[in-house]
Amino acid sequence: MRIDLESLDAFDAHLASGGSLAGVFIQSVDLTGRSTALRSTEVKGGIFLGCALRPADASNLARRGALIFPRLPDLPFDPYRPDLYTPDELYDHLADGYPATTDAAIFAWQSAQLRPGGLAADLAAALHDHAITEALQQTLADVELSRVVGIMGGHAERRGSGPYRASAELAHRLADEGHIVLSGGGPGAMEAANLGASFDGTDAELQAAIDDLATGAPWSVDITGWARSAQAVAHRYRCTRLSLGIPTWFYGHEPPNLFATRIAKFFTNALREDVLLRMCRGGLVYLPGAAGTVQEVFQAVTPNYYAAASDPVAPLVLVGSEYWTEVLPVWPLLHSLATGRRMADFIRLVDSTEEAIEALSAVRRAAPPPARG
């Protein structure tokens, strides 16, 4: 079994229990004060990712068979980070305005270094996204993925609007039923989903929180004010339940929302989309959106279309008959693709979020079990 040590306390406890560092992953730990321990234990095959080491210790470890991945200089992020981001971390220094935050600094780095990028920048981004993928998997390690439901929708929905409230209410209901809710982690319907999922209060209190949010300027006009109002609401109400946002700096002009209690933010949008959709074994609900939402529909459809008899297939529920058949006629194409295939049992078109919840449950009850053997 793989052993990961991601803090100095975990490192010390592992050695104190008699464990060696052979084959162990040590990630972003300051080991400058552990020279004696490093020299007195087996390290062959151990992997040190971005750890702070004395030069002599690094040389000694390499000679004894360890792999050393050094810290990379001049980055506004840790490419070996062992855990997901929190809103407080990405929005530190918000009092000085959004441009002073960590999120803004990383977006500025990406804009300058990754379009196009050199080898060092590309490597840093790839290492970071790998670390975030692992951190997300660890966050959900004890969660049955059939409990994980994704809510997808447009970034342009205004706080307080009908669609915004519908997204928040849907997520709140799903969280009350024991589901873990994922969103794309941005503003609009995504923010509403994370708000509803993290909100540990009554329906009436949720509506009051949305009313408070609706008084401010939208993110497209004033990111600083938008973020500060969310921060105030998150502190005023109980927004403490696990709610996951999976945004990307590729669309860095869309800020991450502050109601996702854990944030898996990626540089590479294609990887971000794949990870987001793959985690939602409990189903995906698509509220009205634009190009990004349509991409997410068909990116999720592809593995379902080609699914073998024994492969898991996640339910897909589109909310808004008129929108998905006339405004953006996704449903006719989706329905045509599904005809005669196993995925036909897993797709639904409904007109309300209440129907969406019923459809998710109905699909799980009615869909035939995968074949065995």
mmCIF file of C-alpha atoms in Angstrom:
data_model
loop_
_atom_site.group_PDB
_atom_site.id
_atom_site.type_symbol
_atom_site.label_atom_id
_atom_site.label_comp_id
_atom_site.label_asym_id
_atom_site.label_seq_id
_atom_site.Cartn_x
_atom_site.Cartn_y
_atom_site.Cartn_z
ATOM 1 C CA MET A 1 0.000 0.000 0.000
ATOM 2 C CA ARG A 2 1.329 3.420 -0.934
ATOM 3 C CA ILE A 3 2.319 5.662 1.969
ATOM 4 C CA ASP A 4 2.099 9.456 1.600
ATOM 5 C CA LEU A 5 3.601 11.786 4.197
ATOM 6 C CA GLU A 6 2.363 15.342 3.747
ATOM 7 C CA SER A 7 3.321 17.074 6.993
ATOM 8 C CA LEU A 8 6.226 17.120 9.406
ATOM 9 C CA ASP A 9 4.038 15.560 12.121
ATOM 10 C CA ALA A 10 3.146 12.680 9.794
ATOM 11 C CA PHE A 11 6.833 12.237 8.892
ATOM 12 C CA ASP A 12 7.877 12.089 12.552
ATOM 13 C CA ALA A 13 5.034 9.722 13.496
ATOM 14 C CA HIS A 14 5.879 7.358 10.644
ATOM 15 C CA LEU A 15 9.530 7.069 11.688
ATOM 16 C CA ALA A 16 8.603 6.805 15.358
ATOM 17 C CA SER A 17 6.376 3.815 14.546
ATOM 18 C CA GLY A 18 9.354 2.002 13.053
ATOM 19 C CA GLY A 19 8.622 2.716 9.415
ATOM 20 C CA SER A 20 11.342 3.466 6.890
ATOM 21 C CA LEU A 21 11.205 5.874 3.952
ATOM 22 C CA ALA A 22 11.792 3.174 1.330
ATOM 23 C CA GLY A 23 9.127 3.579 -1.332
ATOM 24 C CA VAL A 24 7.376 6.343 0.617
ATOM 25 C CA PHE A 25 6.121 9.584 -0.956
ATOM 26 C CA ILE A 26 7.054 12.709 1.034
ATOM 27 C CA GLN A 27 5.362 15.798 -0.329
ATOM 28 C CA SER A 28 6.107 19.491 0.388
ATOM 29 C CA VAL A 29 7.548 18.909 3.868
ATOM 30 C CA ASP A 30 10.282 21.078 5.376
ATOM 31 C CA LEU A 31 12.944 18.529 6.350
ATOM 32 C CA THR A 32 15.822 20.918 6.952
ATOM 33 C CA GLY A 33 15.751 19.995 10.644
ATOM 34 C CA ARG A 34 15.642 16.223 10.110
ATOM 35 C CA SER A 35 19.149 15.463 8.841
ATOM 36 C CA THR A 36 19.802 12.778 11.457
ATOM 37 C CA ALA A 37 16.513 10.990 10.738
ATOM 38 C CA LEU A 38 17.103 11.075 6.995
ATOM 39 C CA ARG A 39 20.579 9.576 7.322
ATOM 40 C CA SER A 40 19.562 6.824 9.740
ATOM 41 C CA THR A 41 16.662 5.227 7.844
ATOM 42 C CA GLU A 42 16.284 3.279 4.599
ATOM 43 C CA VAL A 43 15.300 5.606 1.719
ATOM 44 C CA LYS A 44 15.732 3.530 -1.456
ATOM 45 C CA GLY A 45 12.795 4.209 -3.793
ATOM 46 C CA GLY A 46 11.521 7.023 -1.591
ATOM 47 C CA ILE A 47 10.207 10.015 -3.532
ATOM 48 C CA PHE A 48 10.695 13.520 -2.153
ATOM 49 C CA LEU A 49 8.389 15.977 -3.935
ATOM 50 C CA GLY A 50 9.227 19.626 -3.364
ATOM 51 C CA CYS A 51 10.579 19.065 0.135
ATOM 52 C CA ALA A 52 12.909 21.594 1.735
ATOM 53 C CA LEU A 53 16.229 19.779 2.209
ATOM 54 C CA ARG A 54 19.747 20.755 3.154
ATOM 55 C CA PRO A 55 21.980 20.390 0.050
ATOM 56 C CA ALA A 56 24.099 17.744 1.733
ATOM 57 C CA ASP A 57 20.986 15.758 2.697
ATOM 58 C CA ALA A 58 19.608 15.932 -0.851
ATOM 59 C CA SER A 59 22.885 14.594 -2.254
ATOM 60 C CA ASN A 60 23.021 11.845 0.353
ATOM 61 C CA LEU A 61 19.427 10.768 -0.329
ATOM 62 C CA ALA A 62 20.046 10.623 -4.085
ATOM 63 C CA ARG A 63 23.182 8.500 -3.615
ATOM 64 C CA ARG A 64 21.183 6.065 -1.481
ATOM 65 C CA GLY A 65 18.479 5.550 -4.084
ATOM 66 C CA ALA A 66 15.853 8.183 -3.328
ATOM 67 C CA LEU A 67 14.299 10.353 -6.037
ATOM 68 C CA ILE A 68 14.450 14.080 -5.373
ATOM 69 C CA PHE A 69 12.033 16.430 -7.154
ATOM 70 C CA PRO A 70 13.273 19.895 -6.179
ATOM 71 C CA ARG A 71 11.229 22.962 -5.416
ATOM 72 C CA LEU A 72 10.760 25.161 -8.459
ATOM 73 C CA PRO A 73 11.705 28.823 -8.040
ATOM 74 C CA ASP A 74 9.679 31.986 -8.600
ATOM 75 C CA LEU A 75 6.200 30.459 -8.558
ATOM 76 C CA PRO A 76 3.117 31.926 -6.848
ATOM 77 C CA PHE A 77 1.927 28.369 -6.066
ATOM 78 C CA ASP A 78 3.280 25.071 -4.766
ATOM 79 C CA PRO A 79 3.347 22.534 -7.644
ATOM 80 C CA TYR A 80 3.588 19.692 -5.121
ATOM 81 C CA ARG A 81 0.815 20.879 -2.797
ATOM 82 C CA PRO A 82 -0.689 17.972 -0.833
ATOM 83 C CA ASP A 83 -4.244 19.247 -0.423
ATOM 84 C CA LEU A 84 -7.022 21.213 -2.105
ATOM 85 C CA TYR A 85 -7.380 24.966 -1.887
ATOM 86 C CA THR A 86 -9.768 26.734 0.447
ATOM 87 C CA PRO A 87 -11.565 30.005 -0.306
ATOM 88 C CA ASP A 88 -9.574 31.750 2.423
ATOM 89 C CA GLU A 89 -6.329 30.631 0.788
ATOM 90 C CA LEU A 90 -7.211 31.748 -2.737
ATOM 91 C CA TYR A 91 -8.729 35.001 -1.486
ATOM 92 C CA ASP A 92 -6.117 35.975 1.056
ATOM 93 C CA HIS A 93 -5.464 39.746 1.077
ATOM 94 C CA LEU A 94 -8.935 40.387 -0.382
ATOM 95 C CA ALA A 95 -9.067 43.425 1.900
ATOM 96 C CA ASP A 96 -6.545 44.996 -0.493
ATOM 97 C CA GLY A 97 -8.660 44.122 -3.535
ATOM 98 C CA TYR A 98 -8.913 41.034 -5.730
ATOM 99 C CA PRO A 99 -5.673 41.802 -7.643
ATOM 100 C CA ALA A 100 -3.774 41.290 -4.348
ATOM 101 C CA THR A 101 -5.064 37.735 -3.832
ATOM 102 C CA THR A 102 -3.293 34.438 -4.470
ATOM 103 C CA ASP A 103 -5.888 33.519 -7.098
ATOM 104 C CA ALA A 104 -5.169 36.686 -9.074
ATOM 105 C CA ALA A 105 -1.402 36.204 -8.754
ATOM 106 C CA ILE A 106 -1.596 32.665 -10.128
ATOM 107 C CA PHE A 107 -3.823 33.785 -13.011
ATOM 108 C CA ALA A 108 -1.338 36.537 -13.825
ATOM 109 C CA TRP A 109 1.495 33.984 -13.810
ATOM 110 C CA GLN A 110 -0.425 31.682 -16.117
ATOM 111 C CA SER A 111 -1.281 34.503 -18.518
ATOM 112 C CA ALA A 112 2.381 35.478 -18.745
ATOM 113 C CA GLN A 113 3.991 32.022 -18.713
ATOM 114 C CA LEU A 114 1.653 29.461 -20.266
ATOM 115 C CA ARG A 115 0.379 31.096 -23.483
ATOM 116 C CA PRO A 116 2.560 29.613 -24.941
ATOM 117 C CA GLY A 117 4.706 28.211 -22.173
ATOM 118 C CA GLY A 118 8.311 27.173 -21.874
ATOM 119 C CA LEU A 119 9.431 23.836 -20.474
ATOM 120 C CA ALA A 120 9.807 25.083 -16.890
ATOM 121 C CA ALA A 121 6.339 26.672 -16.787
ATOM 122 C CA ASP A 122 4.680 23.694 -18.481
ATOM 123 C CA LEU A 123 6.356 21.326 -16.037
ATOM 124 C CA ALA A 124 5.275 23.394 -13.034
ATOM 125 C CA ALA A 125 1.662 23.487 -14.244
ATOM 126 C CA ALA A 126 1.613 19.743 -14.974
ATOM 127 C CA LEU A 127 3.042 18.887 -11.552
ATOM 128 C CA HIS A 128 0.498 21.174 -9.898
ATOM 129 C CA ASP A 129 -2.471 19.636 -11.730
ATOM 130 C CA HIS A 130 -1.267 16.129 -10.894
ATOM 131 C CA ALA A 131 -1.027 17.091 -7.217
ATOM 132 C CA ILE A 132 -4.529 18.609 -7.289
ATOM 133 C CA THR A 133 -5.946 15.460 -8.912
ATOM 134 C CA GLU A 134 -4.440 13.337 -6.146
ATOM 135 C CA ALA A 135 -5.660 15.714 -3.451
ATOM 136 C CA LEU A 136 -9.199 15.542 -4.845
ATOM 137 C CA GLN A 137 -9.092 11.753 -4.905
ATOM 138 C CA GLN A 138 -7.905 11.746 -1.298
ATOM 139 C CA THR A 139 -10.695 14.138 -0.303
ATOM 140 C CA LEU A 140 -13.244 11.699 -1.725
ATOM 141 C CA ALA A 141 -11.399 8.533 -0.680
ATOM 142 C CA ASP A 142 -13.945 7.678 2.010
ATOM 143 C CA VAL A 143 -16.971 8.763 -0.032
ATOM 144 C CA GLU A 144 -19.015 6.337 -2.109
ATOM 145 C CA LEU A 145 -18.891 7.962 -5.547
ATOM 146 C CA SER A 146 -22.535 7.092 -6.176
ATOM 147 C CA ARG A 147 -23.223 9.863 -3.636
ATOM 148 C CA VAL A 148 -21.351 12.454 -5.712
ATOM 149 C CA VAL A 149 -23.615 14.555 -7.951
ATOM 150 C CA GLY A 150 -22.492 17.316 -10.296
ATOM 151 C CA ILE A 151 -24.513 20.452 -11.008
ATOM 152 C CA MET A 152 -23.486 22.201 -14.222
ATOM 153 C CA GLY A 153 -24.731 25.545 -15.492
ATOM 154 C CA GLY A 154 -23.855 28.947 -16.827
ATOM 155 C CA HIS A 155 -21.524 31.476 -15.212
ATOM 156 C CA ALA A 156 -23.756 34.421 -16.193
ATOM 157 C CA GLU A 157 -26.715 33.759 -13.868
ATOM 158 C CA ARG A 158 -27.220 36.768 -11.607
ATOM 159 C CA ARG A 159 -27.419 36.349 -7.854
ATOM 160 C CA GLY A 160 -31.048 36.403 -6.782
ATOM 161 C CA SER A 161 -32.417 35.385 -10.183
ATOM 162 C CA GLY A 162 -34.826 32.476 -10.573
ATOM 163 C CA PRO A 163 -32.208 30.158 -12.125
ATOM 164 C CA TYR A 164 -29.684 31.078 -9.403
ATOM 165 C CA ARG A 165 -32.189 30.223 -6.664
ATOM 166 C CA ALA A 166 -33.148 27.001 -8.436
ATOM 167 C CA SER A 167 -29.522 25.853 -8.545
ATOM 168 C CA ALA A 168 -29.018 26.667 -4.847
ATOM 169 C CA GLU A 169 -32.248 24.919 -3.848
ATOM 170 C CA LEU A 170 -31.359 21.809 -5.871
ATOM 171 C CA ALA A 171 -27.912 21.567 -4.271
ATOM 172 C CA HIS A 172 -29.321 22.195 -0.790
ATOM 173 C CA ARG A 173 -31.840 19.393 -1.221
ATOM 174 C CA LEU A 174 -29.210 16.987 -2.551
ATOM 175 C CA ALA A 175 -26.854 17.784 0.343
ATOM 176 C CA ASP A 176 -29.694 17.275 2.832
ATOM 177 C CA GLU A 177 -30.185 13.818 1.305
ATOM 178 C CA GLY A 178 -26.531 12.952 1.911
ATOM 179 C CA HIS A 179 -25.028 13.722 -1.480
ATOM 180 C CA ILE A 180 -21.728 15.489 -2.106
ATOM 181 C CA VAL A 181 -22.219 18.234 -4.697
ATOM 182 C CA LEU A 182 -19.578 19.237 -7.248
ATOM 183 C CA SER A 183 -19.706 22.234 -9.547
ATOM 184 C CA GLY A 184 -17.401 23.879 -12.050
ATOM 185 C CA GLY A 185 -16.402 26.176 -9.188
ATOM 186 C CA GLY A 186 -17.048 29.516 -10.863
ATOM 187 C CA PRO A 187 -19.737 32.202 -10.526
ATOM 188 C CA GLY A 188 -23.398 32.077 -11.569
ATOM 189 C CA ALA A 189 -25.175 28.728 -11.371
ATOM 190 C CA MET A 190 -21.930 27.159 -10.150
ATOM 191 C CA GLU A 191 -21.700 29.516 -7.182
ATOM 192 C CA ALA A 192 -25.353 28.890 -6.392
ATOM 193 C CA ALA A 193 -24.778 25.128 -6.382
ATOM 194 C CA ASN A 194 -21.832 25.411 -3.991
ATOM 195 C CA LEU A 195 -23.769 27.822 -1.795
ATOM 196 C CA GLY A 196 -26.752 25.490 -1.523
ATOM 197 C CA ALA A 197 -24.600 22.437 -0.883
ATOM 198 C CA SER A 198 -22.437 24.033 1.804
ATOM 199 C CA PHE A 199 -25.371 25.820 3.500
ATOM 200 C CA ASP A 200 -26.142 24.144 6.822
ATOM 201 C CA GLY A 201 -29.424 25.905 7.565
ATOM 202 C CA THR A 202 -33.095 26.025 6.684
ATOM 203 C CA ASP A 203 -34.618 26.755 3.278
ATOM 204 C CA ALA A 204 -35.780 30.130 4.553
ATOM 205 C CA GLU A 205 -32.270 30.993 5.755
ATOM 206 C CA LEU A 206 -30.877 30.007 2.358
ATOM 207 C CA GLN A 207 -33.265 32.419 0.653
ATOM 208 C CA ALA A 208 -32.214 35.165 3.082
ATOM 209 C CA ALA A 209 -28.550 34.514 2.248
ATOM 210 C CA ILE A 210 -29.308 34.783 -1.471
ATOM 211 C CA ASP A 211 -31.169 38.034 -0.846
ATOM 212 C CA ASP A 212 -28.081 39.394 0.912
ATOM 213 C CA LEU A 213 -25.877 38.395 -2.008
ATOM 214 C CA ALA A 214 -28.214 39.916 -4.587
ATOM 215 C CA THR A 215 -27.689 43.461 -3.326
ATOM 216 C CA GLY A 216 -24.120 43.728 -4.645
ATOM 217 C CA ALA A 217 -22.595 44.204 -8.080
ATOM 218 C CA PRO A 218 -22.021 41.121 -10.274
ATOM 219 C CA TRP A 219 -18.563 39.624 -10.637
ATOM 220 C CA SER A 220 -18.290 40.873 -14.223
ATOM 221 C CA VAL A 221 -18.478 44.464 -12.923
ATOM 222 C CA ASP A 222 -16.613 44.287 -9.610
ATOM 223 C CA ILE A 223 -14.821 41.059 -8.645
ATOM 224 C CA THR A 224 -13.587 42.553 -5.366
ATOM 225 C CA GLY A 225 -17.051 43.600 -4.216
ATOM 226 C CA TRP A 226 -18.561 40.334 -5.446
ATOM 227 C CA ALA A 227 -16.039 38.297 -3.469
ATOM 228 C CA ARG A 228 -16.331 40.434 -0.323
ATOM 229 C CA SER A 229 -20.112 40.039 -0.247
ATOM 230 C CA ALA A 230 -19.753 36.257 -0.563
ATOM 231 C CA GLN A 231 -17.150 36.246 2.203
ATOM 232 C CA ALA A 232 -19.525 38.175 4.466
ATOM 233 C CA VAL A 233 -22.424 35.800 3.775
ATOM 234 C CA ALA A 234 -20.234 32.724 4.309
ATOM 235 C CA HIS A 235 -19.223 34.074 7.714
ATOM 236 C CA ARG A 236 -22.735 35.234 8.659
ATOM 237 C CA TYR A 237 -24.414 31.928 7.862
ATOM 238 C CA ARG A 238 -23.349 28.317 8.352
ATOM 239 C CA CYS A 239 -21.671 27.408 5.061
ATOM 240 C CA THR A 240 -19.672 24.492 6.422
ATOM 241 C CA ARG A 241 -20.794 21.300 4.661
ATOM 242 C CA LEU A 242 -18.426 19.732 2.127
ATOM 243 C CA SER A 243 -19.037 21.345 -1.243
ATOM 244 C CA LEU A 244 -16.510 20.930 -4.040
ATOM 245 C CA GLY A 245 -15.667 23.425 -6.755
ATOM 246 C CA ILE A 246 -13.471 22.468 -9.717
ATOM 247 C CA PRO A 247 -12.576 25.661 -11.616
ATOM 248 C CA THR A 248 -9.670 26.491 -13.907
ATOM 249 C CA TRP A 249 -7.210 29.321 -14.430
ATOM 250 C CA PHE A 250 -7.678 28.698 -18.159
ATOM 251 C CA TYR A 251 -10.859 30.732 -17.675
ATOM 252 C CA GLY A 252 -9.207 32.856 -15.032
ATOM 253 C CA HIS A 253 -11.333 35.900 -15.832
ATOM 254 C CA GLU A 254 -14.137 33.929 -14.122
ATOM 255 C CA PRO A 255 -13.199 33.953 -10.426
ATOM 256 C CA PRO A 256 -13.703 30.896 -8.219
ATOM 257 C CA ASN A 257 -16.692 31.167 -5.921
ATOM 258 C CA LEU A 258 -16.222 31.313 -2.157
ATOM 259 C CA PHE A 259 -18.933 28.782 -1.235
ATOM 260 C CA ALA A 260 -17.040 25.710 -2.388
ATOM 261 C CA THR A 261 -15.497 24.646 0.905
ATOM 262 C CA ARG A 262 -12.754 22.798 -1.011
ATOM 263 C CA ILE A 263 -11.465 23.956 -4.388
ATOM 264 C CA ALA A 264 -9.611 21.815 -6.930
ATOM 265 C CA LYS A 265 -8.376 24.500 -9.318
ATOM 266 C CA PHE A 266 -6.496 23.385 -12.436
ATOM 267 C CA PHE A 267 -4.371 25.016 -15.105
ATOM 268 C CA THR A 268 -5.390 22.544 -17.820
ATOM 269 C CA ASN A 269 -9.088 22.823 -18.601
ATOM 270 C CA ALA A 270 -9.306 19.490 -20.426
ATOM 271 C CA LEU A 271 -7.946 17.663 -17.367
ATOM 272 C CA ARG A 272 -10.218 19.680 -15.092
ATOM 273 C CA GLU A 273 -13.293 18.736 -17.148
ATOM 274 C CA ASP A 274 -12.336 15.069 -17.220
ATOM 275 C CA VAL A 275 -11.738 14.904 -13.467
ATOM 276 C CA LEU A 276 -14.919 16.834 -12.649
ATOM 277 C CA LEU A 277 -17.222 14.678 -14.768
ATOM 278 C CA ARG A 278 -15.543 11.387 -13.877
ATOM 279 C CA MET A 279 -16.126 11.914 -10.151
ATOM 280 C CA CYS A 280 -19.914 12.383 -10.485
ATOM 281 C CA ARG A 281 -21.019 8.746 -10.409
ATOM 282 C CA GLY A 282 -24.255 9.764 -8.717
ATOM 283 C CA GLY A 283 -25.329 11.762 -11.753
ATOM 284 C CA LEU A 284 -25.003 15.087 -13.532
ATOM 285 C CA VAL A 285 -27.662 17.774 -13.638
ATOM 286 C CA TYR A 286 -27.371 20.343 -16.425
ATOM 287 C CA LEU A 287 -29.037 23.704 -15.898
ATOM 288 C CA PRO A 288 -29.190 26.176 -18.811
ATOM 289 C CA GLY A 289 -25.731 27.334 -19.864
ATOM 290 C CA ALA A 290 -23.710 28.191 -22.933
ATOM 291 C CA ALA A 291 -20.697 26.676 -24.722
ATOM 292 C CA GLY A 292 -18.949 25.414 -21.585
ATOM 293 C CA THR A 293 -22.065 23.619 -20.343
ATOM 294 C CA VAL A 294 -22.702 22.085 -23.763
ATOM 295 C CA GLN A 295 -19.108 20.842 -23.824
ATOM 296 C CA GLU A 296 -19.647 19.235 -20.416
ATOM 297 C CA VAL A 297 -22.799 17.484 -21.659
ATOM 298 C CA PHE A 298 -21.065 15.765 -24.529
ATOM 299 C CA GLN A 299 -17.823 15.140 -22.679
ATOM 300 C CA ALA A 300 -19.885 13.163 -20.164
ATOM 301 C CA VAL A 301 -21.908 11.500 -22.930
ATOM 302 C CA THR A 302 -18.887 10.065 -24.744
ATOM 303 C CA PRO A 303 -17.854 7.445 -22.127
ATOM 304 C CA ASN A 304 -21.541 6.602 -21.586
ATOM 305 C CA TYR A 305 -22.009 6.095 -25.333
ATOM 306 C CA TYR A 306 -19.076 3.703 -25.547
ATOM 307 C CA ALA A 307 -19.643 2.058 -22.146
ATOM 308 C CA ALA A 308 -19.237 -1.701 -22.044
ATOM 309 C CA ALA A 309 -21.888 -3.776 -20.357
ATOM 310 C CA SER A 310 -19.911 -3.852 -17.119
ATOM 311 C CA ASP A 311 -18.931 -0.163 -17.073
ATOM 312 C CA PRO A 312 -20.633 2.304 -14.708
ATOM 313 C CA VAL A 313 -22.916 4.833 -16.417
ATOM 314 C CA ALA A 314 -23.825 8.081 -14.642
ATOM 315 C CA PRO A 315 -27.364 9.482 -15.028
ATOM 316 C CA LEU A 316 -27.601 12.725 -17.042
ATOM 317 C CA VAL A 317 -30.532 15.053 -16.400
ATOM 318 C CA LEU A 318 -31.125 18.201 -18.477
ATOM 319 C CA VAL A 319 -33.347 20.828 -16.842
ATOM 320 C CA GLY A 320 -35.441 23.027 -19.146
ATOM 321 C CA SER A 321 -37.274 21.414 -22.076
ATOM 322 C CA GLU A 322 -37.613 24.582 -24.125
ATOM 323 C CA TYR A 323 -33.993 25.610 -23.555
ATOM 324 C CA TRP A 324 -32.464 22.229 -24.440
ATOM 325 C CA THR A 325 -34.751 21.550 -27.426
ATOM 326 C CA GLU A 326 -35.109 25.027 -28.971
ATOM 327 C CA VAL A 327 -32.634 27.600 -27.626
ATOM 328 C CA LEU A 328 -29.716 25.136 -27.690
ATOM 329 C CA PRO A 329 -31.121 21.905 -29.192
ATOM 330 C CA VAL A 330 -28.829 19.551 -27.326
ATOM 331 C CA TRP A 331 -31.557 17.100 -26.323
ATOM 332 C CA PRO A 332 -32.524 15.901 -29.841
ATOM 333 C CA LEU A 333 -28.889 15.036 -30.594
ATOM 334 C CA LEU A 334 -28.392 13.442 -27.190
ATOM 335 C CA HIS A 335 -31.576 11.409 -27.614
ATOM 336 C CA SER A 336 -30.504 10.277 -31.087
ATOM 337 C CA LEU A 337 -27.111 9.163 -29.814
ATOM 338 C CA ALA A 338 -28.732 7.217 -26.992
ATOM 339 C CA THR A 339 -31.269 5.336 -29.113
ATOM 340 C CA GLY A 340 -30.584 1.623 -29.019
ATOM 341 C CA ARG A 341 -27.708 1.957 -26.559
ATOM 342 C CA ARG A 342 -27.420 1.259 -22.867
ATOM 343 C CA MET A 343 -27.093 4.978 -22.095
ATOM 344 C CA ALA A 344 -30.743 5.507 -23.151
ATOM 345 C CA ASP A 345 -31.779 4.275 -19.694
ATOM 346 C CA PHE A 346 -29.699 7.001 -18.030
ATOM 347 C CA ILE A 347 -30.802 10.275 -19.657
ATOM 348 C CA ARG A 348 -33.771 12.461 -18.805
ATOM 349 C CA LEU A 349 -35.187 15.851 -19.860
ATOM 350 C CA VAL A 350 -37.220 17.675 -17.192
ATOM 351 C CA ASP A 351 -38.595 21.138 -16.524
ATOM 352 C CA SER A 352 -37.765 21.826 -12.871
ATOM 353 C CA THR A 353 -35.125 21.067 -10.287
ATOM 354 C CA GLU A 354 -37.725 19.140 -8.273
ATOM 355 C CA GLU A 355 -38.241 16.892 -11.281
ATOM 356 C CA ALA A 356 -34.464 16.616 -11.624
ATOM 357 C CA ILE A 357 -34.161 15.081 -8.160
ATOM 358 C CA GLU A 358 -37.017 12.688 -8.920
ATOM 359 C CA ALA A 359 -35.383 11.783 -12.250
ATOM 360 C CA LEU A 360 -32.029 10.987 -10.621
ATOM 361 C CA SER A 361 -33.754 8.642 -8.191
ATOM 362 C CA ALA A 362 -35.910 7.091 -10.906
ATOM 363 C CA VAL A 363 -32.927 6.401 -13.169
ATOM 364 C CA ARG A 364 -31.079 4.657 -10.359
ATOM 365 C CA ARG A 365 -34.118 2.496 -9.571
ATOM 366 C CA ALA A 366 -35.089 1.674 -13.138
ATOM 367 C CA ALA A 367 -31.776 1.275 -14.958
ATOM 368 C CA PRO A 368 -30.777 -2.349 -15.443
ATOM 369 C CA PRO A 369 -27.705 -3.475 -13.512
ATOM 370 C CA PRO A 370 -24.478 -3.857 -15.472
ATOM 371 C CA ALA A 371 -23.765 -7.308 -16.783
ATOM 372 C CA ARG A 372 -21.254 -9.408 -14.868
ATOM 373 C CA GLY A 373 -18.434 -11.486 -16.238
#
